[in-house]
mmCIF file of C-alpha atoms in Angstrom:
data_model
loop_
_atom_site.group_PDB
_atom_site.id
_atom_site.type_symbol
_atom_site.label_atom_id
_atom_site.label_comp_id
_atom_site.label_asym_id
_atom_site.label_seq_id
_atom_site.Cartn_x
_atom_site.Cartn_y
_atom_site.Cartn_z
ATOM 1 C CA MET A 16 0.504 -6.651 27.765
ATOM 2 C CA ASP A 17 -1.180 -3.749 26.142
ATOM 3 C CA PRO A 18 -0.461 -4.138 22.349
ATOM 4 C CA TYR A 19 -0.431 -0.275 21.974
ATOM 5 C CA ASP A 20 1.945 0.505 24.778
ATOM 6 C CA PHE A 21 4.770 1.632 22.537
ATOM 7 C CA THR A 22 4.615 5.430 22.787
ATOM 8 C CA ILE A 23 6.892 8.250 21.534
ATOM 9 C CA PRO A 24 6.168 11.387 23.685
ATOM 10 C CA ALA A 25 4.062 14.078 21.928
ATOM 11 C CA GLY A 26 6.106 16.967 20.881
ATOM 12 C CA THR A 27 9.241 14.826 20.212
ATOM 13 C CA VAL A 28 10.978 16.097 16.889
ATOM 14 C CA PHE A 29 12.757 13.970 14.305
ATOM 15 C CA ARG A 30 14.116 14.776 10.888
ATOM 16 C CA ILE A 31 12.681 13.278 7.739
ATOM 17 C CA PRO A 32 16.037 12.786 5.662
ATOM 18 C CA GLU A 33 16.218 13.151 2.036
ATOM 19 C CA ILE A 34 14.977 10.269 -0.020
ATOM 20 C CA ARG A 35 16.386 10.234 -3.508
ATOM 21 C CA THR A 36 15.595 8.062 -6.567
ATOM 22 C CA SER A 37 17.437 7.719 -9.844
ATOM 23 C CA LEU A 38 14.440 6.199 -11.590
ATOM 24 C CA PRO A 39 12.239 8.385 -13.989
ATOM 25 C CA VAL A 40 8.915 9.694 -13.216
ATOM 26 C CA VAL A 41 6.305 8.770 -15.885
ATOM 27 C CA ARG A 42 2.644 9.614 -15.886
ATOM 28 C CA HIS A 43 -0.191 8.066 -17.751
ATOM 29 C CA PRO A 44 -1.370 10.244 -20.494
ATOM 30 C CA ARG A 45 -4.968 10.371 -19.313
ATOM 31 C CA CYS A 46 -4.208 11.093 -15.671
ATOM 32 C CA ALA A 47 -6.686 13.753 -14.953
ATOM 33 C CA GLU A 48 -9.501 12.004 -16.710
ATOM 34 C CA LEU A 49 -8.748 8.631 -14.999
ATOM 35 C CA ASP A 50 -8.580 10.285 -11.565
ATOM 36 C CA GLU A 51 -11.938 12.064 -11.929
ATOM 37 C CA ARG A 52 -13.702 8.910 -13.137
ATOM 38 C CA ALA A 53 -12.109 6.975 -10.285
ATOM 39 C CA HIS A 54 -13.454 9.592 -7.716
ATOM 40 C CA ALA A 55 -16.827 9.432 -9.274
ATOM 41 C CA PHE A 56 -16.831 5.632 -9.195
ATOM 42 C CA SER A 57 -15.637 5.408 -5.559
ATOM 43 C CA ARG A 58 -17.839 8.089 -4.007
ATOM 44 C CA PRO A 59 -20.890 6.291 -3.541
ATOM 45 C CA TYR A 60 -19.286 3.302 -1.891
ATOM 46 C CA LEU A 61 -17.254 5.565 0.462
ATOM 47 C CA VAL A 62 -20.299 7.627 1.518
ATOM 48 C CA GLY A 63 -21.998 4.436 2.437
ATOM 49 C CA TYR A 64 -19.025 3.171 4.245
ATOM 50 C CA PHE A 65 -18.125 6.105 6.182
ATOM 51 C CA GLY A 66 -21.683 7.201 6.696
ATOM 52 C CA ASP A 67 -21.313 10.919 5.608
ATOM 53 C CA GLU A 68 -20.169 12.780 2.676
ATOM 54 C CA ASP A 69 -17.571 14.743 4.548
ATOM 55 C CA ARG A 70 -15.400 11.649 5.591
ATOM 56 C CA ALA A 71 -15.761 10.218 1.943
ATOM 57 C CA ASP A 72 -14.612 13.417 0.392
ATOM 58 C CA ARG A 73 -11.630 13.614 2.850
ATOM 59 C CA PHE A 74 -10.749 9.983 1.943
ATOM 60 C CA LEU A 75 -10.798 11.038 -1.761
ATOM 61 C CA ASP A 76 -8.814 14.149 -1.020
ATOM 62 C CA GLN A 77 -5.937 11.730 0.112
ATOM 63 C CA GLY A 78 -5.186 11.454 -3.586
ATOM 64 C CA HIS A 79 -4.440 7.716 -3.676
ATOM 65 C CA ALA A 80 -6.146 7.254 -6.844
ATOM 66 C CA HIS A 81 -3.519 9.058 -8.491
ATOM 67 C CA TYR A 82 -1.199 6.202 -7.794
ATOM 68 C CA ALA A 83 -2.462 4.373 -10.726
ATOM 69 C CA CYS A 84 -1.321 7.162 -13.140
ATOM 70 C CA LEU A 85 2.125 7.264 -11.687
ATOM 71 C CA GLY A 86 2.652 3.402 -10.637
ATOM 72 C CA TYR A 87 1.093 1.883 -13.850
ATOM 73 C CA PRO A 88 1.765 4.696 -16.438
ATOM 74 C CA ARG A 89 1.950 2.184 -19.216
ATOM 75 C CA THR A 90 -1.355 0.733 -18.701
ATOM 76 C CA LEU A 91 -3.153 -0.102 -21.845
ATOM 77 C CA ASP A 92 -5.978 2.146 -22.677
ATOM 78 C CA ASP A 93 -8.741 -0.347 -22.838
ATOM 79 C CA ARG A 94 -8.179 -1.198 -19.033
ATOM 80 C CA ALA A 95 -6.907 1.927 -17.733
ATOM 81 C CA GLN A 96 -10.141 2.877 -16.191
ATOM 82 C CA ALA A 97 -10.633 -0.430 -14.438
ATOM 83 C CA LEU A 98 -7.141 -0.474 -13.076
ATOM 84 C CA THR A 99 -7.548 3.145 -11.610
ATOM 85 C CA ASP A 100 -10.838 2.177 -9.970
ATOM 86 C CA SER A 101 -9.033 -0.589 -8.170
ATOM 87 C CA ILE A 102 -6.601 1.516 -6.227
ATOM 88 C CA LEU A 103 -8.961 3.114 -3.679
ATOM 89 C CA PRO A 104 -10.806 -0.040 -3.031
ATOM 90 C CA ALA A 105 -7.339 -1.566 -2.035
ATOM 91 C CA THR A 106 -6.574 1.438 0.256
ATOM 92 C CA LEU A 107 -9.952 0.980 1.955
ATOM 93 C CA LEU A 108 -9.397 -2.797 2.484
ATOM 94 C CA ASP A 109 -6.197 -1.829 4.291
ATOM 95 C CA ASP A 110 -8.195 0.839 6.360
ATOM 96 C CA THR A 111 -10.775 -1.761 7.402
ATOM 97 C CA PHE A 112 -8.422 -3.980 9.234
ATOM 98 C CA SER A 113 -7.222 -0.869 11.423
ATOM 99 C CA LYS A 114 -10.651 0.444 11.897
ATOM 100 C CA PRO A 115 -11.421 1.606 15.443
ATOM 101 C CA GLY A 116 -13.462 -1.167 17.296
ATOM 102 C CA LEU A 117 -11.486 -3.868 15.364
ATOM 103 C CA GLN A 118 -7.964 -3.074 16.586
ATOM 104 C CA GLY A 119 -7.003 -5.464 19.524
ATOM 105 C CA ASP A 120 -10.219 -7.625 19.158
ATOM 106 C CA LEU A 121 -8.792 -10.746 17.532
ATOM 107 C CA ALA A 122 -12.088 -12.625 17.326
ATOM 108 C CA ALA A 123 -13.720 -9.602 15.461
ATOM 109 C CA LEU A 124 -10.641 -9.363 13.063
ATOM 110 C CA GLU A 125 -10.725 -13.103 12.248
ATOM 111 C CA GLU A 126 -14.461 -12.869 11.541
ATOM 112 C CA HIS A 127 -13.751 -9.737 9.269
ATOM 113 C CA HIS A 128 -10.873 -11.652 7.431
ATOM 114 C CA ALA A 129 -13.362 -14.541 6.941
ATOM 115 C CA ARG A 130 -15.859 -12.366 5.318
ATOM 116 C CA TRP A 131 -13.063 -10.935 2.792
ATOM 117 C CA SER A 132 -11.894 -14.402 2.202
ATOM 118 C CA ALA A 133 -15.451 -15.515 1.135
ATOM 119 C CA LEU A 134 -15.557 -12.480 -1.177
ATOM 120 C CA PHE A 135 -12.262 -13.388 -2.908
ATOM 121 C CA ALA A 136 -13.342 -16.948 -3.198
ATOM 122 C CA GLY A 137 -16.070 -15.761 -5.564
ATOM 123 C CA GLU A 138 -18.974 -16.278 -2.947
ATOM 124 C CA PRO A 139 -21.959 -13.971 -3.307
ATOM 125 C CA LEU A 140 -22.248 -11.153 -1.202
ATOM 126 C CA PRO A 141 -24.641 -11.622 1.730
ATOM 127 C CA PRO A 142 -27.611 -9.342 1.902
ATOM 128 C CA GLY A 143 -26.857 -5.983 3.649
ATOM 129 C CA ALA A 144 -22.948 -6.482 3.179
ATOM 130 C CA ASP A 145 -20.905 -3.338 4.158
ATOM 131 C CA PRO A 146 -20.388 -0.951 1.167
ATOM 132 C CA ALA A 147 -16.640 -1.737 1.590
ATOM 133 C CA TYR A 148 -17.182 -5.322 0.253
ATOM 134 C CA HIS A 149 -19.286 -4.000 -2.545
ATOM 135 C CA PHE A 150 -16.566 -1.590 -3.471
ATOM 136 C CA VAL A 151 -13.852 -4.207 -3.637
ATOM 137 C CA HIS A 152 -16.237 -6.817 -5.457
ATOM 138 C CA ASP A 153 -17.309 -4.274 -8.051
ATOM 139 C CA SER A 154 -13.590 -3.347 -8.783
ATOM 140 C CA ILE A 155 -12.610 -7.071 -9.232
ATOM 141 C CA GLU A 156 -15.395 -7.508 -11.692
ATOM 142 C CA ALA A 157 -14.549 -4.368 -13.611
ATOM 143 C CA CYS A 158 -10.952 -5.906 -14.388
ATOM 144 C CA ALA A 159 -12.163 -9.313 -15.189
ATOM 145 C CA PRO A 160 -13.077 -8.970 -18.822
ATOM 146 C CA TYR A 161 -9.487 -7.862 -19.638
ATOM 147 C CA ALA A 162 -7.491 -10.378 -17.648
ATOM 148 C CA THR A 163 -6.188 -13.856 -18.988
ATOM 149 C CA PRO A 164 -7.116 -16.664 -16.663
ATOM 150 C CA GLY A 165 -3.752 -16.753 -15.166
ATOM 151 C CA VAL A 166 -3.634 -13.166 -14.423
ATOM 152 C CA ALA A 167 -7.300 -13.108 -13.027
ATOM 153 C CA ARG A 168 -6.191 -15.979 -10.633
ATOM 154 C CA ARG A 169 -3.120 -14.263 -9.459
ATOM 155 C CA LEU A 170 -5.184 -11.057 -8.917
ATOM 156 C CA ARG A 171 -7.851 -12.880 -6.820
ATOM 157 C CA GLU A 172 -4.787 -14.752 -4.916
ATOM 158 C CA GLY A 173 -3.142 -11.235 -4.359
ATOM 159 C CA TRP A 174 -6.254 -9.893 -2.717
ATOM 160 C CA GLN A 175 -6.553 -12.847 -0.511
ATOM 161 C CA ASP A 176 -2.693 -12.866 0.471
ATOM 162 C CA ALA A 177 -3.159 -9.080 1.498
ATOM 163 C CA ALA A 178 -6.081 -9.904 3.691
ATOM 164 C CA ASP A 179 -4.288 -12.807 5.136
ATOM 165 C CA ALA A 180 -1.213 -10.504 5.715
ATOM 166 C CA PHE A 181 -3.350 -7.823 7.344
ATOM 167 C CA LEU A 182 -4.855 -10.393 10.042
ATOM 168 C CA ASP A 183 -1.302 -11.685 10.612
ATOM 169 C CA GLU A 184 -0.019 -8.333 11.250
ATOM 170 C CA ALA A 185 -2.949 -7.641 13.672
ATOM 171 C CA VAL A 186 -2.179 -10.760 15.544
ATOM 172 C CA HIS A 187 1.435 -9.983 15.625
ATOM 173 C CA ARG A 188 0.796 -6.439 16.939
ATOM 174 C CA HIS A 189 -1.822 -7.844 19.437
ATOM 175 C CA HIS A 190 0.873 -10.110 21.107
ATOM 176 C CA ASN A 191 3.405 -7.190 20.969
ATOM 177 C CA ARG A 192 6.089 -9.267 19.352
ATOM 178 C CA THR A 193 9.294 -8.010 17.708
ATOM 179 C CA THR A 194 11.231 -9.933 15.283
ATOM 180 C CA ASP A 195 14.398 -9.777 13.189
ATOM 181 C CA LEU A 196 14.519 -7.242 10.220
ATOM 182 C CA ASP A 197 14.402 -10.073 7.396
ATOM 183 C CA THR A 198 11.397 -11.871 8.851
ATOM 184 C CA TYR A 199 9.603 -8.522 9.387
ATOM 185 C CA ALA A 200 10.422 -7.475 5.857
ATOM 186 C CA GLU A 201 8.834 -10.699 4.406
ATOM 187 C CA ARG A 202 5.494 -9.833 6.353
ATOM 188 C CA ARG A 203 5.581 -6.298 5.298
ATOM 189 C CA VAL A 204 5.819 -6.743 1.606
ATOM 190 C CA ARG A 205 2.699 -9.021 1.697
ATOM 191 C CA VAL A 206 0.785 -6.228 3.755
ATOM 192 C CA HIS A 207 1.913 -3.872 0.907
ATOM 193 C CA PHE A 208 -0.111 -6.066 -1.484
ATOM 194 C CA ARG A 209 2.939 -7.571 -3.266
ATOM 195 C CA LYS A 210 1.129 -10.328 -5.011
ATOM 196 C CA TRP A 211 -1.857 -8.185 -6.029
ATOM 197 C CA ALA A 212 0.120 -5.232 -7.093
ATOM 198 C CA CYS A 213 2.495 -7.255 -9.191
ATOM 199 C CA ALA A 214 -0.332 -9.161 -10.836
ATOM 200 C CA LEU A 215 -1.913 -5.917 -11.629
ATOM 201 C CA LEU A 216 1.284 -4.827 -13.411
ATOM 202 C CA GLU A 217 0.947 -7.900 -15.658
ATOM 203 C CA PHE A 218 -2.666 -6.806 -16.154
ATOM 204 C CA SER A 219 -1.755 -3.283 -16.998
ATOM 205 C CA LEU A 220 0.756 -4.203 -19.683
ATOM 206 C CA GLY A 221 -1.505 -6.908 -21.241
ATOM 207 C CA ILE A 222 0.829 -9.499 -20.450
ATOM 208 C CA ASP A 223 0.760 -12.945 -18.632
ATOM 209 C CA LEU A 224 4.120 -14.102 -17.411
ATOM 210 C CA GLY A 225 2.862 -17.554 -16.774
ATOM 211 C CA PRO A 226 5.355 -19.877 -14.911
ATOM 212 C CA LEU A 227 7.884 -16.924 -15.110
ATOM 213 C CA ALA A 228 5.610 -15.104 -12.659
ATOM 214 C CA ASP A 229 7.248 -17.492 -9.972
ATOM 215 C CA HIS A 230 10.780 -17.224 -11.344
ATOM 216 C CA PRO A 231 13.227 -16.435 -8.284
ATOM 217 C CA LEU A 232 14.612 -13.423 -10.086
ATOM 218 C CA VAL A 233 11.289 -12.074 -10.526
ATOM 219 C CA ARG A 234 10.271 -12.641 -7.135
ATOM 220 C CA VAL A 235 13.386 -11.190 -5.798
ATOM 221 C CA ALA A 236 12.980 -7.942 -7.912
ATOM 222 C CA GLU A 237 9.289 -7.709 -6.614
ATOM 223 C CA HIS A 238 10.510 -8.032 -3.232
ATOM 224 C CA HIS A 239 12.985 -5.259 -3.393
ATOM 225 C CA VAL A 240 10.574 -2.809 -4.894
ATOM 226 C CA ILE A 241 7.650 -3.569 -2.540
ATOM 227 C CA TRP A 242 10.068 -3.474 0.500
ATOM 228 C CA HIS A 243 11.062 0.051 -0.877
ATOM 229 C CA LEU A 244 7.441 1.164 -0.785
ATOM 230 C CA ALA A 245 6.981 -0.195 2.749
ATOM 231 C CA LEU A 246 10.115 1.618 4.011
ATOM 232 C CA ALA A 247 9.384 5.020 2.254
ATOM 233 C CA ASN A 248 5.896 4.690 3.689
ATOM 234 C CA ASP A 249 7.314 4.213 7.042
ATOM 235 C CA CYS A 250 9.304 7.459 6.818
ATOM 236 C CA TYR A 251 6.430 9.628 6.089
ATOM 237 C CA SER A 252 3.458 7.922 7.892
ATOM 238 C CA LEU A 253 5.052 7.562 11.594
ATOM 239 C CA VAL A 254 2.999 10.422 12.906
ATOM 240 C CA LYS A 255 -0.238 9.401 11.463
ATOM 241 C CA GLU A 256 0.333 5.783 12.484
ATOM 242 C CA LEU A 257 0.925 6.702 16.149
ATOM 243 C CA SER A 258 -2.171 8.816 16.161
ATOM 244 C CA ALA A 259 -4.176 5.871 14.913
ATOM 245 C CA HIS A 260 -2.578 3.384 17.350
ATOM 246 C CA GLU A 261 -0.938 1.564 14.423
ATOM 247 C CA ALA A 262 2.364 0.558 15.891
ATOM 248 C CA THR A 263 3.408 -1.463 12.669
ATOM 249 C CA ASN A 264 6.386 0.755 11.236
ATOM 250 C CA THR A 265 9.929 -0.222 10.473
ATOM 251 C CA ILE A 266 11.111 2.781 12.595
ATOM 252 C CA ILE A 267 9.328 1.529 15.695
ATOM 253 C CA GLU A 268 10.417 -2.081 14.985
ATOM 254 C CA LEU A 269 13.994 -0.916 15.042
ATOM 255 C CA MET A 270 13.596 1.152 18.023
ATOM 256 C CA ARG A 271 12.202 -1.795 19.935
ATOM 257 C CA HIS A 272 14.036 -4.789 18.382
ATOM 258 C CA GLU A 273 17.427 -2.992 18.179
ATOM 259 C CA GLY A 274 17.233 -0.366 20.954
ATOM 260 C CA LEU A 275 17.758 2.500 18.478
ATOM 261 C CA ASN A 276 16.851 6.099 19.356
ATOM 262 C CA LEU A 277 14.149 7.617 17.066
ATOM 263 C CA GLN A 278 16.461 9.635 14.728
ATOM 264 C CA THR A 279 18.908 6.845 14.393
ATOM 265 C CA ALA A 280 16.131 4.567 13.467
ATOM 266 C CA VAL A 281 14.711 6.826 10.934
ATOM 267 C CA ASP A 282 17.959 7.501 9.290
ATOM 268 C CA LYS A 283 18.572 3.562 9.148
ATOM 269 C CA VAL A 284 15.215 3.335 7.363
ATOM 270 C CA ALA A 285 16.027 5.984 4.883
ATOM 271 C CA GLY A 286 19.398 4.035 4.265
ATOM 272 C CA LEU A 287 17.292 0.826 3.721
ATOM 273 C CA VAL A 288 15.112 2.745 1.286
ATOM 274 C CA HIS A 289 18.100 3.455 -1.058
ATOM 275 C CA GLN A 290 19.583 0.187 -0.585
ATOM 276 C CA ALA A 291 16.284 -1.398 -1.912
ATOM 277 C CA GLU A 292 16.335 0.699 -5.040
ATOM 278 C CA ARG A 293 20.004 -0.372 -5.696
ATOM 279 C CA GLU A 294 19.087 -3.996 -5.131
ATOM 280 C CA TYR A 295 16.048 -3.720 -7.542
ATOM 281 C CA LEU A 296 18.270 -2.120 -10.112
ATOM 282 C CA ARG A 297 20.982 -4.958 -9.727
ATOM 283 C CA VAL A 298 18.321 -7.777 -10.204
ATOM 284 C CA ARG A 299 16.662 -5.832 -13.119
ATOM 285 C CA GLU A 300 20.029 -5.974 -14.972
ATOM 286 C CA GLU A 301 20.209 -9.553 -14.162
ATOM 287 C CA ILE A 302 16.690 -10.261 -15.496
ATOM 288 C CA ARG A 303 17.593 -8.349 -18.715
ATOM 289 C CA SER A 304 20.626 -10.591 -19.269
ATOM 290 C CA THR A 305 18.942 -13.833 -18.481
ATOM 291 C CA PHE A 306 15.849 -13.064 -20.422
ATOM 292 C CA GLY A 307 16.903 -10.649 -22.936
ATOM 293 C CA ASP A 308 14.877 -12.297 -25.788
ATOM 294 C CA ASP A 309 11.749 -12.212 -23.711
ATOM 295 C CA ALA A 310 10.173 -8.752 -24.398
ATOM 296 C CA ASP A 311 7.212 -9.443 -21.754
ATOM 297 C CA ILE A 312 9.512 -10.103 -18.762
ATOM 298 C CA THR A 313 11.837 -7.344 -19.414
ATOM 299 C CA ARG A 314 9.008 -4.845 -19.917
ATOM 300 C CA TYR A 315 7.618 -6.182 -16.547
ATOM 301 C CA ALA A 316 10.997 -5.799 -14.804
ATOM 302 C CA ASP A 317 11.490 -2.270 -16.085
ATOM 303 C CA ALA A 318 7.812 -1.214 -15.033
ATOM 304 C CA LEU A 319 8.518 -2.304 -11.629
ATOM 305 C CA GLY A 320 10.483 0.766 -11.057
ATOM 306 C CA PHE A 321 7.407 2.793 -11.389
ATOM 307 C CA PHE A 322 6.022 1.513 -8.193
ATOM 308 C CA ILE A 323 8.890 3.264 -6.559
ATOM 309 C CA THR A 324 8.687 6.677 -8.093
ATOM 310 C CA GLY A 325 4.817 6.613 -7.941
ATOM 311 C CA ASN A 326 4.759 5.639 -4.198
ATOM 312 C CA LEU A 327 7.328 8.360 -3.272
ATOM 313 C CA HIS A 328 5.060 10.925 -4.826
ATOM 314 C CA ILE A 329 2.078 9.866 -2.905
ATOM 315 C CA MET A 330 4.084 9.490 0.435
ATOM 316 C CA GLN A 331 5.509 13.014 0.021
ATOM 317 C CA THR A 332 2.037 14.707 -1.007
ATOM 318 C CA SER A 333 -0.896 12.767 0.474
ATOM 319 C CA SER A 334 -3.096 14.276 3.290
ATOM 320 C CA ARG A 335 -3.390 10.590 4.509
ATOM 321 C CA TYR A 336 0.084 10.937 5.959
ATOM 322 C CA HIS A 337 0.426 14.668 6.722
ATOM 323 C CA GLY A 338 -2.941 15.650 8.111
ATOM 324 C CA LEU A 339 -6.295 16.029 6.568
ATOM 325 C CA ASP A 340 -5.826 19.778 5.963
ATOM 326 C CA HIS A 341 -2.540 19.213 4.147
ATOM 327 C CA ASP A 342 -2.590 21.141 0.769
ATOM 328 C CA GLY A 343 -0.858 18.330 -1.437
ATOM 329 C CA SER A 344 2.385 20.109 -1.563
ATOM 330 C CA GLN A 345 5.499 17.977 -1.494
ATOM 331 C CA VAL A 346 6.857 17.424 2.073
ATOM 332 C CA LEU A 347 10.517 18.199 1.980
ATOM 333 C CA PRO A 348 13.275 16.844 4.183
ATOM 334 C CA GLY A 349 13.195 18.543 7.754
ATOM 335 C CA PRO A 350 11.899 18.441 11.255
ATOM 336 C CA VAL A 351 8.583 16.903 12.035
ATOM 337 C CA ALA A 352 6.917 16.736 15.436
ATOM 338 C CA ILE A 353 5.012 13.830 16.935
ATOM 339 C CA THR A 354 1.627 15.351 17.260
ATOM 340 C CA HIS A 355 -2.022 13.920 17.002
ATOM 341 C CA ILE A 356 -3.151 13.816 13.408
ATOM 342 C CA PRO A 357 -6.934 13.001 12.950
ATOM 343 C CA THR A 358 -7.753 10.155 10.303
ATOM 344 C CA VAL A 359 -10.879 9.706 8.286
ATOM 345 C CA HIS A 360 -11.894 7.298 11.138
ATOM 346 C CA THR A 361 -11.523 9.947 13.761
ATOM 347 C CA ALA A 362 -14.613 11.618 15.185
ATOM 348 C CA ARG A 363 -15.940 14.412 13.253
ATOM 349 C CA GLU A 364 -15.432 16.883 15.780
ATOM 350 C CA GLU A 365 -11.659 16.371 15.903
ATOM 351 C CA PHE A 366 -11.168 17.078 12.216
ATOM 352 C CA PRO A 367 -9.183 20.239 11.254
ATOM 353 C CA GLY A 368 -10.964 22.850 9.262
#
């Protein structure tokens, strides 16, 4: 069966519902400087990867480096640039697994995964390695001087877990499988860099949770927050993912597995977004009451909430999800038509503008 046989007819209209949050939006005080320097750091790697300056600049224009300012606003000053410089390499790692030419080719994807795994194991990059590998490698090395051994280990494990999850997702998609929502959610939180993003939060705050990093309450709080990220992403990225033949989206999964129509599935996902925030807040209170005398773990539990607010801003404004000519304004609730949206991997003649 064709793994990309699920289609929604072009011109179909659905309504993006209102997604609210009760959490405060906080920004790092050096946002503009950190973003500018992250772009300067990233651009040579991106030009090498894409093969031209236009694509590299369009990738930068997606604004994803800004997530560091919003998702990690309490980052200590000594490591703020190293952390900000890590966001775009993670975004590109994600993109490499859905790059045209790899989709549907499991042998090529497995070889691609093996090369990433070698990098995350600390093996030297081979001569002539793709600039994407250098990009990720150099961002990892930039963080190393500021990380405790435990956090450094969790960061590398997080990179590897994300790569494992990308391969697992590609295999799942290739075989055109559907699954129950709980099993699906466990896979999606891995795809959204749960282990790495959460280790990076320890790094940002200058703490090391040690054994408490694996405490069930901490893991449950992380799950709800990262599941929120995945669900919010799915509400805003559906058109882009259909354009790129990336049919991994909770809306599509619900339509296929539960037989829902498009709008009903969209509305259910929006409801799950709000439910995930409520569950995070519930577990955060439990962490506060259980570990009230541990300042590090309560700071960590509080800071997880910035993932939610930071991600919502990126999802609602980025040209990655709303077309390469999107002006960065906030996309408000309302009707959206299923139409082709070129991506940075699209042939240049298809780019708008």
